[in-house]
Each structure stands twice: as structure tokens, then as C-alpha cells.
Amino acid sequence: MATYDLDEQERLDELKAWWKRWGSLAMVGLAVVIAVAAGWRYWQNRVATQSLEAAAVYEQLTQSLAANDAKASREAGAMLIDQYKSTAYAPRAALLLAKLNVGAKDLKSAQAQLEWAAANSKEPALRDLARLRLAGVQLDQKQYDAALKTLSATHSDAFAFRFHDLKGDVLLAQAKPAEARAAYQAAFGKMAEDNPYRNIVELKLDALGGEAK
């Protein structure tokens, strides 16, 4: 029994010595772990709340567009971009606002929104779509070099034929028929045989002379 008490006392003494040396650091470490866990939980809740709020605003945007209410559409879209920029709804709102502004002949505003969507979207497909539309707006404004630069960005294979086709349009507008034809040919080669747009690209190639391959 005495041996047991002695062993227990030695362990207590060791624990006291350890605590004296490392106790403060251990408490700090525990506090950090608790703070990190609380911060992570807060962040998760915040992300979930933001997503729900953004979804509601996006619904307002789509309803306003369906009702042809341009003012309400712009207000909802601006709110998404300004207050919910980290959500997936913000780039989509930018695309919708750009389309609205193209219809209103406000190409400068449309370009700014498409540039924002291309720079901020975390979804590759949405980013590719924003770049395609941006290049189209740049082409309409005769910003040919800027459009070619936009189209030179990395993109997925699913959008490859559209990038090549639009590049051909830009080059043709620059009076570079040989280069335009090469771009159209690249687009034609990237398209499946049942793609309904294939005939349009083929017509562009025919207009420039030579056979589509």
C-alpha cells in the first residue's frame, strides 16, 4: 500500500512539474483549438446563410427579368454582385445583367459585367461562357485585339469549337480571310457530326472558298 502511495505521489509530482513547465502553453493551445473550431462553425453557418439569401435575391432577379422590369433587375443583380460576390449566384447575375444591357445597347456596361464574371466565376463552364460573350461584345465594339486576347484564354474542350468559330469572326472582321478560314476549320474539326451549328460553320468556310475538313 505504501508503495502504491509512493508511486501515486511520484506521478502527481511529475504532473505538477509538467504543468508548471507546459501548462500555460497547453492552455493557449487549447484556446486556439476552441477558437478555430468556433471560427470554422461560424464560417460554415455564414456560407450557408449567404447562399440562401443569394438564392432569394437571384429569384427576384429572374422574376424581374421575366416581367421586363429592367430597374428591379438591375437592383437585384447589383445586390448579388456587391453583397454576395462569393456565391455562385453573383457571376450568373452578371451574365444576366450583361444580356440585359446588350439588349439596351449599353455595350460598355455589358462588357464590364462580363469581365467581372470571367474574373470571378469559380465554375469553368460559366467562366468560358462569360469569355465567349465578352469576346462577342468586344467584337461588336470593334475591339478586335482585345477580343482575340479574350479568346486566347484557356478553355474546356466542350467550348473549343465556339472559341475557334468566334475567333474566325474576329479575324474576318480584321480582313484576314486566310486566318479566319483556319479558325473556322479548327472549329469545324472540333464539332460532332450531329451538332446543329456545324452547317453554319460549313457555310462560313464555303464563303471563304475551299472544302470543309
Coordinates of C-alpha atoms in Angstrom, one line a residue, residues 42-202:
Y42 CA -19.3 30.3 -37.8
W43 CA -17.8 30.3 -41.3
Q44 CA -19.9 27.3 -42.3
N45 CA -23.1 28.9 -41.0
R46 CA -22.2 32.2 -42.7
V47 CA -21.7 30.5 -46.0
A48 CA -25.0 28.6 -45.7
T49 CA -26.8 31.8 -44.8
Q50 CA -25.2 33.8 -47.6
S51 CA -26.1 31.1 -50.1
L52 CA -29.8 31.1 -49.0
E53 CA -30.0 34.9 -49.1
A54 CA -28.3 35.0 -52.5
A55 CA -30.7 32.4 -53.9
A56 CA -33.7 34.5 -52.8
V57 CA -32.2 37.6 -54.5
Y58 CA -31.4 35.6 -57.6
E59 CA -35.1 34.5 -57.7
Q60 CA -36.1 38.2 -57.6
L61 CA -33.7 38.9 -60.5
T62 CA -35.1 36.2 -62.7
Q63 CA -38.7 37.2 -61.9
S64 CA -37.9 40.8 -62.7
L65 CA -36.4 39.8 -66.0
A66 CA -39.4 37.7 -66.8
A67 CA -41.6 40.8 -66.1
N68 CA -39.4 43.0 -68.2
D69 CA -38.7 45.2 -65.2
A70 CA -35.2 46.5 -66.0
K71 CA -34.9 48.7 -62.9
A72 CA -35.7 45.9 -60.5
S73 CA -33.5 43.5 -62.4
R74 CA -30.5 45.8 -62.2
E75 CA -31.1 46.4 -58.5
A76 CA -31.2 42.7 -57.7
G77 CA -28.2 42.0 -59.9
A78 CA -26.2 44.7 -58.4
M79 CA -27.0 43.4 -54.9
L80 CA -25.8 40.0 -55.8
I81 CA -22.5 41.3 -57.2
D82 CA -21.9 43.7 -54.4
Q83 CA -23.1 41.8 -51.3
Y84 CA -22.9 38.1 -52.4
K85 CA -19.9 38.1 -54.7
S86 CA -18.5 34.9 -53.1
T87 CA -21.6 32.9 -54.0
A88 CA -22.2 31.1 -57.3
Y89 CA -25.2 33.4 -58.0
A90 CA -23.1 36.5 -58.5
P91 CA -21.4 35.5 -61.8
R92 CA -24.8 34.3 -63.1
A93 CA -26.3 37.6 -62.2
A94 CA -23.5 39.4 -64.1
L95 CA -24.2 37.3 -67.2
L96 CA -27.9 38.1 -67.0
L97 CA -27.3 41.8 -66.5
A98 CA -24.8 41.8 -69.4
K99 CA -27.5 40.3 -71.6
L100 CA -30.0 42.9 -70.4
N101 CA -27.5 45.7 -71.2
V102 CA -26.7 44.3 -74.7
G103 CA -30.4 44.4 -75.4
A104 CA -30.4 48.1 -74.2
K105 CA -27.4 48.8 -76.5
D106 CA -25.3 49.6 -73.4
L107 CA -22.3 47.6 -74.5
K108 CA -19.8 49.3 -72.2
S109 CA -21.8 48.2 -69.1
A110 CA -22.3 44.7 -70.6
Q111 CA -18.5 44.4 -71.1
A112 CA -17.8 45.4 -67.5
Q113 CA -20.2 42.8 -66.2
L114 CA -18.8 40.0 -68.4
E115 CA -15.3 40.9 -67.4
W116 CA -16.3 40.6 -63.8
A117 CA -18.0 37.3 -64.4
A118 CA -15.0 35.9 -66.2
A119 CA -12.6 37.0 -63.5
N120 CA -14.7 35.9 -60.5
S121 CA -16.6 32.7 -61.5
K122 CA -15.2 29.6 -59.9
E123 CA -17.1 27.3 -62.4
P124 CA -15.0 26.6 -65.5
A125 CA -18.1 26.3 -67.8
L126 CA -19.6 29.6 -66.6
R127 CA -16.2 31.3 -67.0
D128 CA -15.9 30.0 -70.5
L129 CA -19.4 31.3 -71.3
A130 CA -18.6 34.7 -69.9
R131 CA -15.4 34.9 -72.0
L132 CA -17.3 34.0 -75.2
R133 CA -19.9 36.6 -74.6
L134 CA -17.2 39.1 -73.6
A135 CA -15.4 38.5 -76.9
G136 CA -18.7 38.9 -78.8
V137 CA -19.3 42.3 -77.1
Q138 CA -15.7 43.3 -77.8
L139 CA -16.2 42.3 -81.5
D140 CA -19.3 44.4 -81.7
Q141 CA -17.3 47.4 -80.4
K142 CA -14.5 46.7 -82.9
Q143 CA -12.1 45.9 -80.1
Y144 CA -10.5 43.2 -82.3
D145 CA -7.2 42.7 -80.5
A146 CA -9.0 42.6 -77.1
A147 CA -11.4 40.0 -78.4
L148 CA -8.6 37.8 -79.7
K149 CA -6.9 38.1 -76.3
T150 CA -10.1 37.1 -74.6
L151 CA -10.5 34.1 -76.9
S152 CA -6.9 33.0 -76.3
A153 CA -7.6 32.2 -72.7
T154 CA -7.6 28.5 -71.6
H155 CA -10.9 26.9 -72.1
S156 CA -12.5 23.5 -71.9
D157 CA -12.9 21.2 -74.9
A158 CA -16.6 21.5 -74.7
F159 CA -16.4 25.1 -75.7
A160 CA -13.4 24.8 -78.1
F161 CA -15.4 25.0 -81.3
R162 CA -17.2 28.1 -80.2
F163 CA -13.9 29.8 -79.3
H164 CA -12.5 28.9 -82.7
D165 CA -15.6 30.0 -84.5
L166 CA -15.8 33.4 -82.8
K167 CA -12.1 33.8 -83.4
G168 CA -12.8 33.3 -87.1
D169 CA -15.4 36.1 -87.0
V170 CA -13.0 38.5 -85.4
L171 CA -10.3 37.7 -87.9
L172 CA -12.7 38.1 -90.8
A173 CA -13.7 41.5 -89.4
Q174 CA -10.0 42.4 -89.4
A175 CA -9.9 41.5 -93.1
K176 CA -7.8 38.4 -92.6
P177 CA -9.6 35.7 -94.6
A178 CA -6.9 33.1 -94.6
E179 CA -6.5 33.2 -90.8
A180 CA -10.3 33.3 -90.4
R181 CA -10.7 30.2 -92.5
A182 CA -8.1 28.4 -90.4
A183 CA -10.1 29.3 -87.3
Y184 CA -13.3 28.1 -88.8
Q185 CA -11.7 24.9 -90.0
A186 CA -10.5 24.3 -86.4
A187 CA -14.0 24.9 -85.2
F188 CA -15.4 22.5 -87.8
G189 CA -12.9 19.8 -86.7
K190 CA -13.9 20.1 -83.1
M191 CA -17.6 19.7 -83.7
A192 CA -19.6 16.4 -83.6
E193 CA -21.3 15.5 -86.9
D194 CA -24.8 15.9 -85.3
N195 CA -24.0 19.4 -84.0
P196 CA -26.7 21.7 -85.5
Y197 CA -24.2 24.5 -85.7
R198 CA -21.9 22.5 -87.9
N199 CA -23.8 23.6 -91.0
I200 CA -23.3 27.3 -90.2
V201 CA -19.6 26.9 -89.8
E202 CA -19.5 25.0 -93.1

